[in-house]
CSV table of C-alpha atoms and ligand atoms in Angstrom, one decimal:
chain,number,residue,atom,x,y,z
A,1,UNK,CA,0.0,0.1,0.0
A,2,UNK,CA,1.2,3.4,-1.0
A,3,UNK,CA,1.9,5.6,2.2
A,4,UNK,CA,-0.2,8.5,1.3
A,5,UNK,CA,-1.2,11.1,3.9
A,6,UNK,CA,-4.6,11.0,5.1
A,7,UNK,CA,-6.8,13.8,3.5
A,8,UNK,CA,-10.0,13.7,5.8
A,9,UNK,CA,-10.3,14.9,9.3
A,10,UNK,CA,-7.2,13.5,11.1
A,11,UNK,CA,-7.7,9.6,12.3
A,12,UNK,CA,-6.9,8.8,15.8
A,13,UNK,CA,-5.4,5.9,17.6
A,14,UNK,CA,-4.6,4.6,21.2
A,15,UNK,CA,-1.4,3.0,21.6
A,16,UNK,CA,-0.8,0.7,25.0
A,17,UNK,CA,2.6,0.4,25.9
A,18,UNK,CA,3.6,3.7,24.5
A,19,UNK,CA,6.8,4.0,26.8
A,20,UNK,CA,8.1,0.7,25.2
A,21,UNK,CA,10.5,0.2,22.2
A,22,UNK,CA,7.5,-0.4,19.5
A,23,UNK,CA,5.1,2.0,21.3
A,24,UNK,CA,7.5,5.0,20.6
A,25,UNK,CA,8.3,4.1,17.0
A,26,UNK,CA,4.5,3.6,16.6
A,27,UNK,CA,3.6,6.9,17.8
A,28,UNK,CA,6.5,8.6,15.7
A,29,UNK,CA,4.9,6.8,12.6
A,30,UNK,CA,1.4,7.6,13.3
A,31,UNK,CA,2.2,11.5,14.0
A,32,UNK,CA,4.1,11.7,11.1
A,33,UNK,CA,1.0,10.6,9.1
A,34,UNK,CA,-1.1,13.2,10.9
A,35,UNK,CA,-2.8,11.0,13.5
A,36,UNK,CA,-4.1,12.2,16.9
A,37,UNK,CA,-2.3,9.7,19.0
A,38,UNK,CA,-3.2,8.7,22.6
A,39,UNK,CA,-0.6,6.7,24.5
A,40,UNK,CA,-1.1,4.7,27.7
A,41,UNK,CA,1.3,4.7,30.6
A,42,UNK,CA,1.3,3.2,33.8
A,43,UNK,CA,1.6,5.3,37.1
A,44,UNK,CA,5.0,5.1,38.2
A,45,UNK,CA,7.1,6.9,41.3
A,46,UNK,CA,9.4,8.4,38.6
A,47,UNK,CA,8.5,9.0,35.1
A,48,UNK,CA,9.9,6.6,32.5
A,49,UNK,CA,9.3,8.6,29.2
A,50,UNK,CA,12.7,8.5,27.9
A,51,UNK,CA,11.7,6.9,24.6
A,52,UNK,CA,9.0,9.4,23.9
A,53,UNK,CA,10.5,12.6,25.4
A,54,UNK,CA,10.9,14.1,21.8
A,55,UNK,CA,7.1,13.6,21.1
A,56,UNK,CA,5.4,13.5,24.4
A,57,UNK,CA,4.0,17.3,24.0
A,58,UNK,CA,2.6,16.1,20.6
A,59,UNK,CA,0.2,13.3,22.0
A,60,UNK,CA,-2.1,12.7,24.8
A,61,UNK,CA,-1.0,10.4,27.6
A,62,UNK,CA,-3.7,8.3,29.6
A,63,UNK,CA,-3.2,6.2,32.7
A,64,UNK,CA,-4.1,2.7,32.1
A,65,UNK,CA,-3.0,-0.5,33.6
A,66,UNK,CA,-3.8,-3.6,31.4
A,67,UNK,CA,-4.5,-5.5,35.0
A,68,UNK,CA,-7.4,-2.8,35.6
A,69,UNK,CA,-10.6,-2.9,33.4
A,70,UNK,CA,-11.9,0.2,34.7
A,71,UNK,CA,-8.7,2.2,33.4
A,72,UNK,CA,-9.2,0.7,30.1
A,73,UNK,CA,-12.9,1.5,30.0
A,74,UNK,CA,-12.3,4.9,31.0
A,75,UNK,CA,-9.4,5.5,28.5
A,76,UNK,CA,-11.5,4.3,25.7
A,77,UNK,CA,-14.5,6.3,26.5
A,78,UNK,CA,-12.4,9.6,27.1
A,79,UNK,CA,-10.2,9.1,23.8
A,80,UNK,CA,-12.7,7.4,21.4
A,81,UNK,CA,-10.0,6.2,19.1
A,82,UNK,CA,-10.6,4.7,15.4
A,83,UNK,CA,-7.6,2.3,15.9
A,84,UNK,CA,-6.0,0.7,19.0
A,85,UNK,CA,-2.5,-0.9,19.0
A,86,UNK,CA,-2.0,-3.2,22.1
A,87,UNK,CA,1.6,-3.4,22.6
A,88,UNK,CA,1.7,-3.6,26.3
A,89,UNK,CA,2.8,-6.6,27.7
A,90,UNK,CA,5.5,-8.3,30.1
A,91,UNK,CA,7.8,-8.7,27.0
A,92,UNK,CA,10.8,-10.2,28.6
A,93,UNK,CA,11.1,-14.2,28.2
A,94,UNK,CA,13.1,-14.8,31.5
A,95,UNK,CA,11.1,-12.9,33.6
A,96,UNK,CA,8.2,-15.0,32.5
A,97,UNK,CA,9.8,-18.0,34.3
A,98,UNK,CA,10.3,-15.5,37.6
A,99,UNK,CA,6.7,-14.3,37.2
A,100,UNK,CA,4.5,-16.7,35.4
A,101,UNK,CA,1.3,-15.8,37.0
A,102,UNK,CA,1.9,-12.0,36.5
A,103,UNK,CA,3.0,-12.5,33.0
A,104,UNK,CA,-0.4,-14.4,32.1
A,105,UNK,CA,-2.3,-11.5,33.8
A,106,UNK,CA,-0.7,-8.8,31.6
A,107,UNK,CA,0.2,-10.6,28.4
A,108,UNK,CA,-2.6,-12.9,28.2
A,109,UNK,CA,-5.7,-11.5,30.1
A,110,UNK,CA,-4.9,-8.1,29.5
A,111,UNK,CA,-5.7,-8.7,25.8
A,112,UNK,CA,-9.2,-10.0,26.8
A,113,UNK,CA,-9.7,-7.0,29.0
A,114,UNK,CA,-9.0,-4.9,25.9
A,115,UNK,CA,-11.1,-6.8,23.6
A,116,UNK,CA,-13.9,-6.5,26.2
A,117,UNK,CA,-13.7,-2.6,26.5
A,118,UNK,CA,-14.0,-2.4,22.9
A,119,UNK,CA,-16.9,-4.4,22.7
A,120,UNK,CA,-18.4,-2.2,25.4
A,121,UNK,CA,-17.5,1.2,24.1
A,122,UNK,CA,-17.1,1.0,20.4
A,123,UNK,CA,-17.3,-2.1,18.2
A,124,UNK,CA,-16.2,-0.1,14.9
A,125,UNK,CA,-12.6,0.2,16.5
A,126,UNK,CA,-10.0,-1.5,14.7
A,127,UNK,CA,-7.8,-3.6,17.2
A,128,UNK,CA,-4.1,-4.7,16.8
A,129,UNK,CA,-2.7,-7.3,19.0
A,130,UNK,CA,1.1,-7.7,19.4
A,131,UNK,CA,1.6,-11.4,18.7
A,132,UNK,CA,4.9,-13.1,18.8
A,133,UNK,CA,7.3,-15.6,17.0
A,134,UNK,CA,8.0,-16.7,20.4
A,135,UNK,CA,4.7,-18.8,20.0
A,136,UNK,CA,6.4,-21.0,17.6
A,137,UNK,CA,8.9,-22.0,20.2
A,138,UNK,CA,10.1,-25.6,19.3
A,139,UNK,CA,9.4,-24.9,15.6
A,140,UNK,CA,7.2,-27.4,13.7
A,141,UNK,CA,8.2,-26.2,10.2
A,142,UNK,CA,11.1,-24.0,8.9
A,143,UNK,CA,10.4,-21.5,8.0
A,144,UNK,CA,7.3,-20.4,10.2
A,145,UNK,CA,4.4,-19.0,8.4
A,146,UNK,CA,0.7,-17.9,9.4
A,147,UNK,CA,-0.4,-21.7,9.3
A,148,UNK,CA,2.6,-23.2,11.2
A,149,UNK,CA,1.6,-24.8,14.6
A,150,UNK,CA,2.3,-23.1,17.8
A,151,UNK,CA,4.6,-24.7,20.4
A,152,UNK,CA,5.6,-22.4,22.8
A,153,UNK,CA,8.6,-22.8,25.2
A,154,UNK,CA,8.1,-20.2,28.1
A,155,UNK,CA,5.3,-18.9,30.1
A,156,UNK,CA,5.7,-15.7,27.9
A,157,UNK,CA,5.0,-17.6,24.8
A,158,UNK,CA,2.1,-19.5,26.4
A,159,UNK,CA,0.5,-16.1,27.3
A,160,UNK,CA,1.1,-14.8,23.9
A,161,UNK,CA,-0.8,-17.9,22.4
A,162,UNK,CA,-3.6,-17.2,24.3
A,163,UNK,CA,-3.4,-13.4,23.4
A,164,UNK,CA,-3.5,-14.5,19.9
A,165,UNK,CA,-6.3,-17.1,19.9
A,166,UNK,CA,-8.4,-14.7,21.9
A,167,UNK,CA,-8.0,-11.8,19.1
A,168,UNK,CA,-8.8,-14.3,16.4
A,169,UNK,CA,-11.9,-15.7,18.7
A,170,UNK,CA,-13.3,-12.0,19.2
A,171,UNK,CA,-12.9,-11.4,15.4
A,172,UNK,CA,-15.0,-14.7,14.7
A,173,UNK,CA,-17.4,-14.1,17.6
A,174,UNK,CA,-18.3,-10.7,17.7
A,175,UNK,CA,-17.0,-9.6,13.7
A,176,UNK,CA,-14.7,-7.2,15.3
A,177,UNK,CA,-11.8,-5.6,13.2
A,178,UNK,CA,-9.4,-7.4,15.2
A,179,UNK,CA,-5.9,-8.6,13.9
A,180,UNK,CA,-2.6,-10.3,15.2
A,181,UNK,CA,0.6,-9.4,13.8
A,182,UNK,CA,2.9,-12.2,14.5
A,183,UNK,CA,6.2,-10.3,14.7
A,184,UNK,CA,9.5,-11.8,14.8
A,185,UNK,CA,12.4,-10.1,16.9
A,186,UNK,CA,12.8,-6.5,16.2
A,187,UNK,CA,15.5,-4.2,17.6
A,188,UNK,CA,16.6,-0.6,17.6
A,189,UNK,CA,18.8,1.7,19.7
A,190,UNK,CA,15.3,2.2,21.9
A,191,UNK,CA,15.7,-1.7,22.7
A,192,UNK,CA,15.4,-2.4,26.3
A,193,UNK,CA,19.1,-3.4,27.7
A,194,UNK,CA,18.0,-6.8,28.9
A,195,UNK,CA,17.4,-8.1,25.4
A,196,UNK,CA,20.5,-9.6,23.8
A,197,UNK,CA,21.1,-7.4,20.8
A,198,UNK,CA,21.1,-4.1,22.9
A,199,UNK,CA,22.9,-6.0,25.9
A,200,UNK,CA,25.8,-6.6,23.4
A,201,UNK,CA,25.9,-3.1,21.8
A,202,UNK,CA,25.7,-1.3,25.1
A,203,UNK,CA,28.6,-3.7,26.3
A,204,UNK,CA,30.6,-3.0,23.2
A,205,UNK,CA,30.4,0.6,23.7
A,206,UNK,CA,31.1,0.5,27.3
A,207,UNK,CA,34.1,-2.0,26.7
A,208,UNK,CA,35.4,0.5,23.9
A,209,UNK,CA,35.4,3.4,26.5
A,210,UNK,CA,37.2,1.5,29.1
A,211,UNK,CA,34.3,0.8,31.4
A,212,UNK,CA,33.4,-2.6,31.3
A,213,UNK,CA,36.0,-5.6,31.2
A,214,UNK,CA,33.8,-8.6,29.9
A,215,UNK,CA,30.2,-9.5,28.8
A,216,UNK,CA,28.6,-12.7,30.0
A,217,UNK,CA,26.3,-14.3,27.8
A,218,UNK,CA,24.0,-17.4,27.9
A,219,UNK,CA,23.1,-19.3,24.6
A,220,UNK,CA,25.3,-18.0,21.9
A,221,UNK,CA,24.1,-20.6,19.2
A,222,UNK,CA,20.4,-19.4,19.4
A,223,UNK,CA,19.2,-18.0,16.1
A,224,UNK,CA,16.7,-15.3,15.4
A,225,UNK,CA,15.1,-13.8,12.5
A,226,UNK,CA,16.1,-10.0,13.7
A,227,UNK,CA,14.5,-7.1,11.9
A,228,UNK,CA,14.4,-3.3,12.8
A,229,UNK,CA,11.6,-1.9,14.8
A,230,UNK,CA,10.8,0.9,12.7
A,231,UNK,CA,10.0,-1.4,9.9
A,232,UNK,CA,7.7,-3.4,11.9
A,233,UNK,CA,5.6,-0.6,13.3
A,234,UNK,CA,4.9,0.1,10.0
A,235,UNK,CA,3.6,-3.3,9.1
A,236,UNK,CA,1.1,-2.9,12.1
A,237,UNK,CA,-0.2,0.3,10.7
A,238,UNK,CA,-0.7,-1.4,7.4
A,239,UNK,CA,-2.7,-4.4,8.7
A,240,UNK,CA,-5.3,-1.9,10.3
A,241,UNK,CA,-5.7,-0.3,6.8
A,242,UNK,CA,-6.9,-3.4,4.9
A,243,UNK,CA,-10.3,-4.3,3.9
A,244,UNK,CA,-10.2,-7.7,5.8
A,245,UNK,CA,-9.1,-8.3,9.0
A,246,UNK,CA,-6.1,-10.9,8.6
A,247,UNK,CA,-3.4,-12.1,10.6
A,248,UNK,CA,0.3,-11.8,9.2
A,249,UNK,CA,3.6,-12.9,10.1
A,250,UNK,CA,6.2,-10.1,9.9
A,251,UNK,CA,9.9,-11.1,9.6
A,252,UNK,CA,12.7,-10.6,7.4
A,253,UNK,CA,13.2,-14.1,6.2
A,254,UNK,CA,16.8,-14.4,7.2
A,255,UNK,CA,18.5,-15.6,10.4
A,256,UNK,CA,21.5,-15.1,12.3
A,257,UNK,CA,23.2,-16.5,15.5
A,258,UNK,CA,23.8,-14.7,18.6
A,259,UNK,CA,27.3,-15.2,17.6
A,260,UNK,CA,26.9,-13.4,14.4
A,261,UNK,CA,25.5,-10.5,16.4
A,262,UNK,CA,28.4,-10.3,18.6
A,263,UNK,CA,30.9,-10.8,15.7
A,264,UNK,CA,29.3,-7.7,13.9
A,265,UNK,CA,29.1,-5.3,17.1
A,266,UNK,CA,32.6,-5.9,18.1
A,267,UNK,CA,34.3,-5.9,14.9
A,268,UNK,CA,32.2,-2.2,14.3
A,269,UNK,CA,34.0,-0.9,17.2
A,270,UNK,CA,37.3,-2.4,16.3
A,271,UNK,CA,37.4,-5.0,19.0
A,272,UNK,CA,38.1,-8.6,19.2
A,273,UNK,CA,35.1,-10.5,20.9
A,274,UNK,CA,37.1,-13.5,22.0
A,275,UNK,CA,38.8,-11.4,24.4
A,276,UNK,CA,35.8,-10.2,26.4
A,277,UNK,CA,32.6,-12.7,25.7
A,278,UNK,CA,32.2,-15.3,28.5
A,279,UNK,CA,29.4,-18.1,28.9
A,280,UNK,CA,27.4,-17.7,31.9
A,281,UNK,CA,25.5,-20.9,32.5
A,282,UNK,CA,23.1,-18.8,34.7
A,283,UNK,CA,21.8,-17.0,31.6
A,284,UNK,CA,21.0,-20.6,29.7
A,285,UNK,CA,17.0,-20.6,29.9
A,286,UNK,CA,15.1,-23.7,31.3
A,287,UNK,CA,13.6,-24.3,27.9
A,288,UNK,CA,15.4,-22.6,24.7
A,289,UNK,CA,13.6,-21.3,21.4
A,290,UNK,CA,16.9,-22.4,19.5
A,291,UNK,CA,15.8,-21.2,15.8
A,292,UNK,CA,13.2,-18.8,14.5
A,293,UNK,CA,12.9,-18.0,10.8
A,294,UNK,CA,9.7,-16.3,9.3
A,295,UNK,CA,8.5,-16.4,6.2
A,296,UNK,CA,6.8,-13.1,5.3
A,297,UNK,CA,5.4,-13.7,2.0
A,298,UNK,CA,1.8,-13.0,3.0
A,299,UNK,CA,2.6,-9.7,4.2
A,300,UNK,CA,4.8,-9.1,1.3
A,301,UNK,CA,2.1,-10.0,-1.4
A,302,UNK,CA,-0.8,-8.8,0.7
A,303,UNK,CA,0.3,-5.5,2.4
A,304,UNK,CA,3.2,-4.8,0.0
A,305,UNK,CA,5.5,-4.7,3.1
A,306,UNK,CA,9.3,-5.4,3.1
A,307,UNK,CA,11.8,-4.5,5.6
A,308,UNK,CA,14.3,-1.9,4.5
A,309,UNK,CA,17.1,-1.9,7.3
A,310,UNK,CA,19.3,-5.2,7.2
A,311,UNK,CA,20.5,-6.9,10.2
A,312,UNK,CA,24.2,-5.9,9.7
A,313,UNK,CA,23.1,-2.0,9.3
A,314,UNK,CA,20.8,-2.1,12.5
A,315,UNK,CA,23.5,-3.9,14.8
A,316,UNK,CA,26.0,-1.1,13.3
A,317,UNK,CA,23.3,1.6,14.0
A,318,UNK,CA,22.8,0.2,17.5
A,319,UNK,CA,26.7,0.2,18.4
A,320,UNK,CA,27.0,3.9,17.0
A,321,UNK,CA,24.0,5.0,19.1
A,322,UNK,CA,25.5,3.4,22.3
A,323,UNK,CA,29.0,4.8,21.6
A,324,UNK,CA,27.5,8.2,21.4
A,325,UNK,CA,25.5,8.0,24.4
A,326,UNK,CA,28.0,6.6,26.6
A,327,UNK,CA,30.4,9.0,25.4
A,328,UNK,CA,28.0,11.8,26.3
A,329,UNK,CA,27.4,10.4,29.5
A,330,UNK,CA,31.2,10.5,30.4
A,331,UNK,CA,31.5,13.7,29.6
A,332,UNK,CA,28.7,14.9,31.5
A,333,UNK,CA,30.3,13.2,34.6
A,334,UNK,CA,33.5,15.0,33.9
A,335,UNK,CA,31.8,18.3,33.5
A,336,UNK,CA,29.9,17.6,36.7
A,337,UNK,CA,33.2,16.8,38.6
A,338,UNK,CA,35.1,20.0,37.4
B,401,NAP,P1,8.5,-3.3,25.8
B,401,NAP,O1,9.6,-2.5,25.3
B,401,NAP,O2,9.0,-4.2,26.8
B,401,NAP,O3,7.3,-2.2,26.1
B,401,NAP,C1,6.2,-3.0,26.8
B,401,NAP,C2,5.5,-1.8,27.1
B,401,NAP,O4,4.2,-2.3,27.9
B,401,NAP,C3,5.9,-0.7,28.1
B,401,NAP,O5,5.1,0.6,27.8
B,401,NAP,C4,5.5,-1.1,29.4
B,401,NAP,O6,5.1,0.1,30.3
B,401,NAP,C5,4.1,-1.6,29.0
B,401,NAP,N1,3.3,-2.3,30.1
B,401,NAP,C6,3.9,-3.4,30.7
B,401,NAP,N2,3.0,-4.1,31.5
B,401,NAP,C7,1.9,-3.2,31.4
B,401,NAP,C8,0.4,-3.2,32.1
B,401,NAP,N3,0.3,-4.1,33.0
B,401,NAP,N4,-0.2,-2.3,31.9
B,401,NAP,C9,0.1,-1.4,30.9
B,401,NAP,N5,1.6,-1.2,30.5
B,401,NAP,C10,2.2,-2.2,30.7
B,401,NAP,O7,8.3,-4.1,24.5
B,401,NAP,P2,8.2,-4.1,23.0
B,401,NAP,O8,9.5,-4.7,22.2
B,401,NAP,O9,8.2,-2.6,22.5
B,401,NAP,O10,7.1,-4.8,22.5
B,401,NAP,C11,5.9,-4.1,22.5
B,401,NAP,C12,4.8,-5.5,22.2
B,401,NAP,O11,5.1,-6.4,21.0
B,401,NAP,C13,4.8,-6.4,23.3
B,401,NAP,O12,3.5,-6.9,23.6
B,401,NAP,C14,5.8,-7.7,23.0
B,401,NAP,O13,5.4,-8.9,23.7
B,401,NAP,C15,5.5,-7.9,21.5
B,401,NAP,N6,6.7,-8.3,20.6
B,401,NAP,C16,7.6,-7.8,20.7
B,401,NAP,C17,8.8,-8.4,19.8
B,401,NAP,C18,10.1,-7.7,19.8
B,401,NAP,O14,11.1,-8.4,19.3
B,401,NAP,N7,10.3,-6.5,20.3
B,401,NAP,C19,8.5,-9.3,18.9
B,401,NAP,C20,7.2,-9.8,18.8
B,401,NAP,C21,6.2,-9.5,19.9
B,401,NAP,P3,6.4,0.6,31.4
B,401,NAP,O15,7.3,1.4,30.4
B,401,NAP,O16,5.7,1.2,32.3
B,401,NAP,O17,6.9,-0.7,32.0
B,402,GDD,N1,18.4,-11.3,26.8
B,402,GDD,C1,19.4,-12.4,26.7
B,402,GDD,N2,20.5,-12.0,27.6
B,402,GDD,N3,19.3,-13.5,25.6
B,402,GDD,C2,20.5,-14.1,25.7
B,402,GDD,C3,21.8,-13.9,26.3
B,402,GDD,C4,21.5,-12.8,27.3
B,402,GDD,O1,22.6,-12.6,27.9
B,402,GDD,N4,22.5,-14.9,25.9
B,402,GDD,C5,22.0,-15.6,24.7
B,402,GDD,N5,20.9,-15.2,24.7
B,402,GDD,C6,19.9,-15.4,23.5
B,402,GDD,C7,18.6,-16.3,24.3
B,402,GDD,O2,18.8,-17.4,24.9
B,402,GDD,C8,17.7,-16.2,23.0
B,402,GDD,O3,17.7,-17.4,22.5
B,402,GDD,C9,18.2,-15.1,22.1
B,402,GDD,O4,19.5,-14.8,22.5
B,402,GDD,C10,17.3,-13.8,22.1
B,402,GDD,O5,16.9,-13.4,23.3
B,402,GDD,P1,16.1,-12.0,23.7
B,402,GDD,O6,17.0,-11.0,23.0
B,402,GDD,O7,16.0,-11.9,25.1
B,402,GDD,O8,14.7,-12.0,22.9
B,402,GDD,P2,13.9,-13.5,22.7
B,402,GDD,O9,13.8,-13.9,21.6
B,402,GDD,O10,13.7,-14.2,24.0
B,402,GDD,O11,12.4,-12.5,23.0
B,402,GDD,C11,12.2,-11.4,22.1
B,402,GDD,O12,11.6,-11.8,20.9
B,402,GDD,C12,10.5,-12.1,21.1
B,402,GDD,C13,10.0,-12.5,19.3
B,402,GDD,O13,10.3,-13.5,19.0
B,402,GDD,C14,11.2,-10.5,22.8
B,402,GDD,O14,11.3,-9.1,22.3
B,402,GDD,C15,9.8,-10.9,23.0
B,402,GDD,O15,8.8,-10.1,23.8
B,402,GDD,C16,9.4,-11.1,21.6
B,402,GDD,O16,8.1,-11.7,21.7
């Protein structure tokens, strides 16, 4: 679909999880297309608006917790969006073994709370659910597409399968325009530092600056189909502009190992990774997803979507951004000392 600017009265969208990686990129994208954007935030004792600092004055923030049905109803009533993107979730896989019940409450039942809110307030809302390639887990076919059976390997993956099928079920039961994007891993300089790509690029920057001596990692043989978050939020929007509500796999169709990631990131900073990287058995997961590889054929044909940023370019972009940030932090510390 050609990305033409909308002509009529500006459309509106509510994004849950706007303070997260994808929420912030999606807000950037929708604002650039003339949308009125509402973003949901949780009440915190300290603000965590780092990723939306540059746009927070151009959108409206509303307090919502996916655990709290009333807050969802109030937000929908107050904002009356045309589109809802449900990106909020407990999204870190290892935490889902530490907090399996809470992960289920946020990541699984939170979706039903959103769908019930839509059913109650306005059934014409178009709803996007952030499904995940983690649902394929112990993969049943290679590559994975929209018809590949799910075999999740973590409480997070299990919760996402619930969120996926409740979206399909509400579409079929209540005729809602509700779709699920099955997104493979996507990264950026705004990625949380606990995820492996950012953990590596942040460490590279700190090692380069002499602030860190080693990097401890878990399974370096795991393979992922890694894409760039900026490309993936565009696909979310495209899914909600279609005539028919359909689910799509969003992926690059190429996979790399954690070792490939390490090699590219360290080499970009002129470092020999073998001097710094150590395996830490404590970081090995109770059940691992060894290899994910997506088939984005349906999205390419149906949405005319394709990724624009390659894996290598993205990792270099992340290393550069982390180097710049760490250098600025160090300069700031020096300035404060003087
Ligand atoms: P992220 O950076 O971890 O952001 C998660 C967001 O959810 C944050 O804004 C967080 O708010 C919010 N949140 C968590 N629990 C909440 C609750 N109970 N109520 C309200 N908000 C809550 O995740 P992301 O990488 O942007 O991913 C976005 C979505 O896509 C997630 O659903 C994730 O599971 C899914 N997904 C991600 C990928 C990927 O590779 N990135 C791939 C497939 C699917 P706080 O800032 O207050 O913590
Ligand atoms: N986080 C992390 N930290 N992962 C490591 C480490 C480490 O120190 N060492 C090796 N890995 C391996 C993990 O075992 C996994 O196989 C791979 O690196 C990727 O881990 P993450 O970056 O944490 O991502 P994920 O694949 O578990 O989950 C992400 O992608 C899913 C889509 O498939 C998250 O964004 C999920 O929310 C998302 O649904």
